[in-house]
């Protein structure tokens, strides 16, 4: 369903980049007294924590089904993605806005702003490297769809979140560069404070956008439209099936629950009907290996 992409690779790319960048930004913020660097440091720290939480979610999702959780723990990754989006990013955004407003009210002169500029350029290289790694994994699964279409339709919230983090990080870094350069040229720390506020607003906007997308998966979204069409076409093409009356899917992390109601070809014996259903189920699981639960209800002709 969403096979081919390795979310772990993208997460480890982002984790390595985020950790190095967060430490460099924090040191630069303490050294220069820049509000925009503090905002960026909090942003990168949140990125790092979010990767750890996504790893926790992916690990939890691998747990086998139990009596209390008969459909498994696949949705755990959605929960942690939701936590990252709404709690961590909103908190980082609020802090950045607070820091910017505080420095507008009490301006502080920047010391050695060139150090901050060098750190931001280094951070841009790291973020572009992380985005390149994530984009490579996305290209494995998006097919002919545009990147925007994939972002709206994908059921891989972990990969979606990493891509959103990297893209947001690059935009935020360009904003921070513009704010610092403006402060350096004019000699006014006001631009530095404004930059922190704008970055805070960007982080909150990103939290809302990701939260809206993940909410659908938490509620119980089905497979991607393209995958649903493939399922229907595959079943319709089988000689044992005359017509697919209904097809219901639920995305459970990497796994999928599928319920099929189909009109079967006429048979003289019930044993032949059972054999046809078994062949259909085996073929479906072979073609779509992420189907964990499969329910097949035959509809007999009058």
PDB file of N, CA and C in Angstrom, residues 76-158:
ATOM      1  N   UNK A  76      -0.269   3.522  16.348  1.00  0.00           N
ATOM      2  CA  UNK A  76       0.588   4.199  17.327  1.00  0.00           C
ATOM      3  C   UNK A  76       1.423   5.283  16.665  1.00  0.00           C
ATOM      4  N   UNK A  77       1.860   5.030  15.424  1.00  0.00           N
ATOM      5  CA  UNK A  77       2.676   6.025  14.732  1.00  0.00           C
ATOM      6  C   UNK A  77       1.863   7.280  14.437  1.00  0.00           C
ATOM      7  N   UNK A  78       0.539   7.138  14.227  1.00  0.00           N
ATOM      8  CA  UNK A  78      -0.307   8.305  14.005  1.00  0.00           C
ATOM      9  C   UNK A  78      -0.415   9.138  15.282  1.00  0.00           C
ATOM     10  N   UNK A  79      -0.545   8.446  16.410  1.00  0.00           N
ATOM     11  CA  UNK A  79      -0.659   9.153  17.693  1.00  0.00           C
ATOM     12  C   UNK A  79       0.581   9.999  17.952  1.00  0.00           C
ATOM     13  N   UNK A  80       1.755   9.405  17.773  1.00  0.00           N
ATOM     14  CA  UNK A  80       2.976  10.156  18.056  1.00  0.00           C
ATOM     15  C   UNK A  80       3.198  11.266  17.032  1.00  0.00           C
ATOM     16  N   UNK A  81       2.770  11.056  15.803  1.00  0.00           N
ATOM     17  CA  UNK A  81       2.845  12.139  14.815  1.00  0.00           C
ATOM     18  C   UNK A  81       1.941  13.295  15.223  1.00  0.00           C
ATOM     19  N   UNK A  82       0.782  12.959  15.766  1.00  0.00           N
ATOM     20  CA  UNK A  82      -0.162  13.981  16.224  1.00  0.00           C
ATOM     21  C   UNK A  82       0.419  14.750  17.406  1.00  0.00           C
ATOM     22  N   UNK A  83       1.074  14.032  18.325  1.00  0.00           N
ATOM     23  CA  UNK A  83       1.706  14.675  19.482  1.00  0.00           C
ATOM     24  C   UNK A  83       2.788  15.644  19.024  1.00  0.00           C
ATOM     25  N   UNK A  84       3.621  15.185  18.082  1.00  0.00           N
ATOM     26  CA  UNK A  84       4.696  16.043  17.567  1.00  0.00           C
ATOM     27  C   UNK A  84       4.131  17.305  16.943  1.00  0.00           C
ATOM     28  N   UNK A  85       3.098  17.143  16.124  1.00  0.00           N
ATOM     29  CA  UNK A  85       2.548  18.284  15.387  1.00  0.00           C
ATOM     30  C   UNK A  85       1.897  19.299  16.314  1.00  0.00           C
ATOM     31  N   UNK A  86       0.989  18.822  17.174  1.00  0.00           N
ATOM     32  CA  UNK A  86       0.174  19.759  17.937  1.00  0.00           C
ATOM     33  C   UNK A  86       0.828  20.242  19.224  1.00  0.00           C
ATOM     34  N   UNK A  87       1.648  19.415  19.851  1.00  0.00           N
ATOM     35  CA  UNK A  87       2.220  19.813  21.139  1.00  0.00           C
ATOM     36  C   UNK A  87       3.616  20.400  20.962  1.00  0.00           C
ATOM     37  N   UNK A  88       4.537  19.610  20.404  1.00  0.00           N
ATOM     38  CA  UNK A  88       5.917  20.072  20.329  1.00  0.00           C
ATOM     39  C   UNK A  88       6.073  21.293  19.431  1.00  0.00           C
ATOM     40  N   UNK A  89       5.490  21.244  18.218  1.00  0.00           N
ATOM     41  CA  UNK A  89       5.677  22.363  17.304  1.00  0.00           C
ATOM     42  C   UNK A  89       4.916  23.607  17.737  1.00  0.00           C
ATOM     43  N   UNK A  90       3.750  23.415  18.309  1.00  0.00           N
ATOM     44  CA  UNK A  90       3.024  24.585  18.797  1.00  0.00           C
ATOM     45  C   UNK A  90       3.762  25.227  19.966  1.00  0.00           C
ATOM     46  N   UNK A  91       4.363  24.403  20.843  1.00  0.00           N
ATOM     47  CA  UNK A  91       5.134  24.950  21.967  1.00  0.00           C
ATOM     48  C   UNK A  91       6.362  25.704  21.469  1.00  0.00           C
ATOM     49  N   UNK A  92       7.066  25.128  20.483  1.00  0.00           N
ATOM     50  CA  UNK A  92       8.234  25.807  19.925  1.00  0.00           C
ATOM     51  C   UNK A  92       7.827  27.112  19.251  1.00  0.00           C
ATOM     52  N   UNK A  93       6.679  27.102  18.567  1.00  0.00           N
ATOM     53  CA  UNK A  93       6.196  28.320  17.918  1.00  0.00           C
ATOM     54  C   UNK A  93       5.839  29.400  18.928  1.00  0.00           C
ATOM     55  N   UNK A  94       5.153  29.001  19.999  1.00  0.00           N
ATOM     56  CA  UNK A  94       4.776  29.969  21.041  1.00  0.00           C
ATOM     57  C   UNK A  94       6.019  30.556  21.708  1.00  0.00           C
ATOM     58  N   UNK A  95       7.014  29.700  21.966  1.00  0.00           N
ATOM     59  CA  UNK A  95       8.251  30.192  22.578  1.00  0.00           C
ATOM     60  C   UNK A  95       8.956  31.189  21.663  1.00  0.00           C
ATOM     61  N   UNK A  96       9.012  30.877  20.361  1.00  0.00           N
ATOM     62  CA  UNK A  96       9.681  31.780  19.424  1.00  0.00           C
ATOM     63  C   UNK A  96       8.973  33.135  19.371  1.00  0.00           C
ATOM     64  N   UNK A  97       7.638  33.115  19.383  1.00  0.00           N
ATOM     65  CA  UNK A  97       6.880  34.376  19.366  1.00  0.00           C
ATOM     66  C   UNK A  97       7.130  35.153  20.661  1.00  0.00           C
ATOM     67  N   UNK A  98       7.128  34.445  21.776  1.00  0.00           N
ATOM     68  CA  UNK A  98       7.393  35.093  23.068  1.00  0.00           C
ATOM     69  C   UNK A  98       8.777  35.740  23.078  1.00  0.00           C
ATOM     70  N   UNK A  99       9.761  35.007  22.587  1.00  0.00           N
ATOM     71  CA  UNK A  99      11.125  35.524  22.565  1.00  0.00           C
ATOM     72  C   UNK A  99      11.210  36.765  21.674  1.00  0.00           C
ATOM     73  N   UNK A 100      10.535  36.715  20.524  1.00  0.00           N
ATOM     74  CA  UNK A 100      10.562  37.862  19.621  1.00  0.00           C
ATOM     75  C   UNK A 100       9.887  39.085  20.218  1.00  0.00           C
ATOM     76  N   UNK A 101       8.719  38.894  20.836  1.00  0.00           N
ATOM     77  CA  UNK A 101       8.003  40.021  21.453  1.00  0.00           C
ATOM     78  C   UNK A 101       8.814  40.596  22.602  1.00  0.00           C
ATOM     79  N   UNK A 102       9.436  39.722  23.385  1.00  0.00           N
ATOM     80  CA  UNK A 102      10.255  40.177  24.513  1.00  0.00           C
ATOM     81  C   UNK A 102      11.420  41.036  24.036  1.00  0.00           C
ATOM     82  N   UNK A 103      12.022  40.660  22.940  1.00  0.00           N
ATOM     83  CA  UNK A 103      13.166  41.427  22.433  1.00  0.00           C
ATOM     84  C   UNK A 103      12.725  42.699  21.707  1.00  0.00           C
ATOM     85  N   UNK A 104      11.476  42.708  21.229  1.00  0.00           N
ATOM     86  CA  UNK A 104      10.962  43.974  20.691  1.00  0.00           C
ATOM     87  C   UNK A 104      10.786  44.997  21.804  1.00  0.00           C
ATOM     88  N   UNK A 105      10.324  44.534  22.961  1.00  0.00           N
ATOM     89  CA  UNK A 105      10.116  45.432  24.097  1.00  0.00           C
ATOM     90  C   UNK A 105      11.438  45.809  24.754  1.00  0.00           C
ATOM     91  N   UNK A 106      12.406  44.895  24.735  1.00  0.00           N
ATOM     92  CA  UNK A 106      13.715  45.162  25.344  1.00  0.00           C
ATOM     93  C   UNK A 106      14.812  44.779  24.357  1.00  0.00           C
ATOM     94  N   UNK A 107      15.070  45.626  23.368  1.00  0.00           N
ATOM     95  CA  UNK A 107      16.066  45.302  22.333  1.00  0.00           C
ATOM     96  C   UNK A 107      17.448  45.032  22.921  1.00  0.00           C
ATOM     97  N   UNK A 108      18.129  44.023  22.347  1.00  0.00           N
ATOM     98  CA  UNK A 108      19.470  43.681  22.778  1.00  0.00           C
ATOM     99  C   UNK A 108      20.395  43.697  21.571  1.00  0.00           C
ATOM    100  N   UNK A 109      21.513  44.382  21.716  1.00  0.00           N
ATOM    101  CA  UNK A 109      22.468  44.453  20.621  1.00  0.00           C
ATOM    102  C   UNK A 109      23.085  43.080  20.360  1.00  0.00           C
ATOM    103  N   UNK A 110      23.259  42.743  19.083  1.00  0.00           N
ATOM    104  CA  UNK A 110      23.848  41.464  18.721  1.00  0.00           C
ATOM    105  C   UNK A 110      25.365  41.540  18.783  1.00  0.00           C
ATOM    106  N   UNK A 111      25.983  40.480  19.275  1.00  0.00           N
ATOM    107  CA  UNK A 111      27.445  40.405  19.309  1.00  0.00           C
ATOM    108  C   UNK A 111      27.902  39.325  18.339  1.00  0.00           C
ATOM    109  N   UNK A 112      28.871  39.658  17.509  1.00  0.00           N
ATOM    110  CA  UNK A 112      29.416  38.724  16.520  1.00  0.00           C
ATOM    111  C   UNK A 112      28.307  38.080  15.666  1.00  0.00           C
ATOM    112  N   UNK A 113      27.492  38.892  14.986  1.00  0.00           N
ATOM    113  CA  UNK A 113      26.408  38.317  14.173  1.00  0.00           C
ATOM    114  C   UNK A 113      26.900  37.443  13.025  1.00  0.00           C
ATOM    115  N   UNK A 114      28.154  37.648  12.594  1.00  0.00           N
ATOM    116  CA  UNK A 114      28.694  36.815  11.511  1.00  0.00           C
ATOM    117  C   UNK A 114      28.777  35.345  11.925  1.00  0.00           C
ATOM    118  N   UNK A 115      28.983  35.110  13.229  1.00  0.00           N
ATOM    119  CA  UNK A 115      29.015  33.729  13.720  1.00  0.00           C
ATOM    120  C   UNK A 115      27.659  33.070  13.482  1.00  0.00           C
ATOM    121  N   UNK A 116      26.594  33.820  13.777  1.00  0.00           N
ATOM    122  CA  UNK A 116      25.241  33.288  13.571  1.00  0.00           C
ATOM    123  C   UNK A 116      24.991  33.007  12.091  1.00  0.00           C
ATOM    124  N   UNK A 117      25.481  33.897  11.213  1.00  0.00           N
ATOM    125  CA  UNK A 117      25.288  33.698   9.770  1.00  0.00           C
ATOM    126  C   UNK A 117      25.981  32.424   9.288  1.00  0.00           C
ATOM    127  N   UNK A 118      27.192  32.188   9.795  1.00  0.00           N
ATOM    128  CA  UNK A 118      27.930  30.978   9.402  1.00  0.00           C
ATOM    129  C   UNK A 118      27.183  29.730   9.858  1.00  0.00           C
ATOM    130  N   UNK A 119      26.657  29.763  11.083  1.00  0.00           N
ATOM    131  CA  UNK A 119      25.915  28.618  11.618  1.00  0.00           C
ATOM    132  C   UNK A 119      24.650  28.369  10.797  1.00  0.00           C
ATOM    133  N   UNK A 120      23.971  29.429  10.391  1.00  0.00           N
ATOM    134  CA  UNK A 120      22.755  29.277   9.598  1.00  0.00           C
ATOM    135  C   UNK A 120      23.049  28.672   8.223  1.00  0.00           C
ATOM    136  N   UNK A 121      24.153  29.072   7.616  1.00  0.00           N
ATOM    137  CA  UNK A 121      24.539  28.501   6.320  1.00  0.00           C
ATOM    138  C   UNK A 121      24.842  27.015   6.490  1.00  0.00           C
ATOM    139  N   UNK A 122      25.553  26.671   7.562  1.00  0.00           N
ATOM    140  CA  UNK A 122      25.831  25.257   7.847  1.00  0.00           C
ATOM    141  C   UNK A 122      24.529  24.482   8.062  1.00  0.00           C
ATOM    142  N   UNK A 123      23.597  25.099   8.785  1.00  0.00           N
ATOM    143  CA  UNK A 123      22.307  24.453   9.043  1.00  0.00           C
ATOM    144  C   UNK A 123      21.533  24.231   7.749  1.00  0.00           C
ATOM    145  N   UNK A 124      21.623  25.178   6.826  1.00  0.00           N
ATOM    146  CA  UNK A 124      20.950  25.021   5.536  1.00  0.00           C
ATOM    147  C   UNK A 124      21.492  23.813   4.778  1.00  0.00           C
ATOM    148  N   UNK A 125      22.803  23.637   4.802  1.00  0.00           N
ATOM    149  CA  UNK A 125      23.405  22.479   4.131  1.00  0.00           C
ATOM    150  C   UNK A 125      22.891  21.189   4.755  1.00  0.00           C
ATOM    151  N   UNK A 126      22.837  21.145   6.093  1.00  0.00           N
ATOM    152  CA  UNK A 126      22.361  19.946   6.789  1.00  0.00           C
ATOM    153  C   UNK A 126      20.889  19.674   6.485  1.00  0.00           C
ATOM    154  N   UNK A 127      20.065  20.724   6.472  1.00  0.00           N
ATOM    155  CA  UNK A 127      18.634  20.553   6.200  1.00  0.00           C
ATOM    156  C   UNK A 127      18.379  20.112   4.764  1.00  0.00           C
ATOM    157  N   UNK A 128      19.124  20.676   3.820  1.00  0.00           N
ATOM    158  CA  UNK A 128      18.966  20.263   2.423  1.00  0.00           C
ATOM    159  C   UNK A 128      19.386  18.802   2.244  1.00  0.00           C
ATOM    160  N   UNK A 129      20.419  18.376   2.984  1.00  0.00           N
ATOM    161  CA  UNK A 129      20.845  16.976   2.917  1.00  0.00           C
ATOM    162  C   UNK A 129      19.756  16.061   3.458  1.00  0.00           C
ATOM    163  N   UNK A 130      19.160  16.458   4.576  1.00  0.00           N
ATOM    164  CA  UNK A 130      18.075  15.674   5.165  1.00  0.00           C
ATOM    165  C   UNK A 130      16.864  15.624   4.230  1.00  0.00           C
ATOM    166  N   UNK A 131      16.522  16.772   3.630  1.00  0.00           N
ATOM    167  CA  UNK A 131      15.390  16.819   2.699  1.00  0.00           C
ATOM    168  C   UNK A 131      15.659  15.967   1.467  1.00  0.00           C
ATOM    169  N   UNK A 132      16.903  15.960   0.999  1.00  0.00           N
ATOM    170  CA  UNK A 132      17.264  15.128  -0.154  1.00  0.00           C
ATOM    171  C   UNK A 132      17.039  13.657   0.177  1.00  0.00           C
ATOM    172  N   UNK A 133      17.464  13.231   1.377  1.00  0.00           N
ATOM    173  CA  UNK A 133      17.262  11.842   1.770  1.00  0.00           C
ATOM    174  C   UNK A 133      15.797  11.486   1.879  1.00  0.00           C
ATOM    175  N   UNK A 134      15.000  12.388   2.449  1.00  0.00           N
ATOM    176  CA  UNK A 134      13.564  12.153   2.582  1.00  0.00           C
ATOM    177  C   UNK A 134      12.888  12.146   1.216  1.00  0.00           C
ATOM    178  N   UNK A 135      13.260  13.069   0.356  1.00  0.00           N
ATOM    179  CA  UNK A 135      12.656  13.150  -0.983  1.00  0.00           C
ATOM    180  C   UNK A 135      12.943  11.875  -1.780  1.00  0.00           C
ATOM    181  N   UNK A 136      14.103  11.312  -1.596  1.00  0.00           N
ATOM    182  CA  UNK A 136      14.453  10.073  -2.294  1.00  0.00           C
ATOM    183  C   UNK A 136      13.523   8.935  -1.884  1.00  0.00           C
ATOM    184  N   UNK A 137      13.183   8.861  -0.590  1.00  0.00           N
ATOM    185  CA  UNK A 137      12.263   7.826  -0.125  1.00  0.00           C
ATOM    186  C   UNK A 137      10.830   8.108  -0.604  1.00  0.00           C
ATOM    187  N   UNK A 138      10.450   9.381  -0.616  1.00  0.00           N
ATOM    188  CA  UNK A 138       9.110   9.747  -1.093  1.00  0.00           C
ATOM    189  C   UNK A 138       8.941   9.370  -2.560  1.00  0.00           C
ATOM    190  N   UNK A 139       9.975   9.590  -3.361  1.00  0.00           N
ATOM    191  CA  UNK A 139       9.892   9.292  -4.793  1.00  0.00           C
ATOM    192  C   UNK A 139       9.667   7.806  -5.069  1.00  0.00           C
ATOM    193  N   UNK A 140      10.016   6.954  -4.102  1.00  0.00           N
ATOM    194  CA  UNK A 140       9.819   5.514  -4.284  1.00  0.00           C
ATOM    195  C   UNK A 140       8.347   5.127  -4.252  1.00  0.00           C
ATOM    196  N   UNK A 141       7.511   5.959  -3.620  1.00  0.00           N
ATOM    197  CA  UNK A 141       6.113   5.571  -3.421  1.00  0.00           C
ATOM    198  C   UNK A 141       5.101   6.509  -4.069  1.00  0.00           C
ATOM    199  N   UNK A 142       5.521   7.692  -4.467  1.00  0.00           N
ATOM    200  CA  UNK A 142       4.520   8.630  -4.975  1.00  0.00           C
ATOM    201  C   UNK A 142       4.132   8.375  -6.427  1.00  0.00           C
ATOM    202  N   UNK A 143       4.934   7.555  -7.137  1.00  0.00           N
ATOM    203  CA  UNK A 143       4.585   7.220  -8.517  1.00  0.00           C
ATOM    204  C   UNK A 143       4.546   8.445  -9.416  1.00  0.00           C
ATOM    205  N   UNK A 144       3.441   8.574 -10.189  1.00  0.00           N
ATOM    206  CA  UNK A 144       3.302   9.701 -11.108  1.00  0.00           C
ATOM    207  C   UNK A 144       2.626  10.902 -10.467  1.00  0.00           C
ATOM    208  N   UNK A 145       2.243  10.758  -9.222  1.00  0.00           N
ATOM    209  CA  UNK A 145       1.578  11.863  -8.541  1.00  0.00           C
ATOM    210  C   UNK A 145       2.552  13.003  -8.283  1.00  0.00           C
ATOM    211  N   UNK A 146       2.021  14.226  -8.258  1.00  0.00           N
ATOM    212  CA  UNK A 146       2.850  15.359  -7.877  1.00  0.00           C
ATOM    213  C   UNK A 146       3.174  15.263  -6.392  1.00  0.00           C
ATOM    214  N   UNK A 147       4.187  15.986  -5.989  1.00  0.00           N
ATOM    215  CA  UNK A 147       4.580  15.964  -4.578  1.00  0.00           C
ATOM    216  C   UNK A 147       3.446  16.460  -3.695  1.00  0.00           C
ATOM    217  N   UNK A 148       2.753  17.513  -4.120  1.00  0.00           N
ATOM    218  CA  UNK A 148       1.637  18.049  -3.340  1.00  0.00           C
ATOM    219  C   UNK A 148       0.512  17.028  -3.227  1.00  0.00           C
ATOM    220  N   UNK A 149       0.234  16.339  -4.328  1.00  0.00           N
ATOM    221  CA  UNK A 149      -0.813  15.309  -4.316  1.00  0.00           C
ATOM    222  C   UNK A 149      -0.440  14.182  -3.361  1.00  0.00           C
ATOM    223  N   UNK A 150       0.820  13.773  -3.393  1.00  0.00           N
ATOM    224  CA  UNK A 150       1.262  12.706  -2.484  1.00  0.00           C
ATOM    225  C   UNK A 150       1.122  13.144  -1.025  1.00  0.00           C
ATOM    226  N   UNK A 151       1.507  14.375  -0.718  1.00  0.00           N
ATOM    227  CA  UNK A 151       1.413  14.874   0.651  1.00  0.00           C
ATOM    228  C   UNK A 151      -0.023  14.856   1.162  1.00  0.00           C
ATOM    229  N   UNK A 152      -0.972  15.091   0.273  1.00  0.00           N
ATOM    230  CA  UNK A 152      -2.383  15.123   0.681  1.00  0.00           C
ATOM    231  C   UNK A 152      -2.976  13.722   0.777  1.00  0.00           C
ATOM    232  N   UNK A 153      -2.464  12.779  -0.018  1.00  0.00           N
ATOM    233  CA  UNK A 153      -3.078  11.453  -0.082  1.00  0.00           C
ATOM    234  C   UNK A 153      -2.344  10.385   0.722  1.00  0.00           C
ATOM    235  N   UNK A 154      -1.075  10.601   1.043  1.00  0.00           N
ATOM    236  CA  UNK A 154      -0.292   9.553   1.670  1.00  0.00           C
ATOM    237  C   UNK A 154      -0.848   9.149   3.030  1.00  0.00           C
ATOM    238  N   UNK A 155      -0.648   7.874   3.365  1.00  0.00           N
ATOM    239  CA  UNK A 155      -1.022   7.354   4.674  1.00  0.00           C
ATOM    240  C   UNK A 155       0.201   7.128   5.552  1.00  0.00           C
ATOM    241  N   UNK A 156       1.382   7.498   5.062  1.00  0.00           N
ATOM    242  CA  UNK A 156       2.611   7.369   5.843  1.00  0.00           C
ATOM    243  C   UNK A 156       2.862   8.678   6.580  1.00  0.00           C
ATOM    244  N   UNK A 157       2.240   8.804   7.746  1.00  0.00           N
ATOM    245  CA  UNK A 157       2.336  10.065   8.485  1.00  0.00           C
ATOM    246  C   UNK A 157       3.762  10.347   8.942  1.00  0.00           C
ATOM    247  N   UNK A 158       4.549   9.292   9.222  1.00  0.00           N
ATOM    248  CA  UNK A 158       5.922   9.504   9.660  1.00  0.00           C
ATOM    249  C   UNK A 158       6.761  10.141   8.555  1.00  0.00           C
TER     250      UNK A 158
END
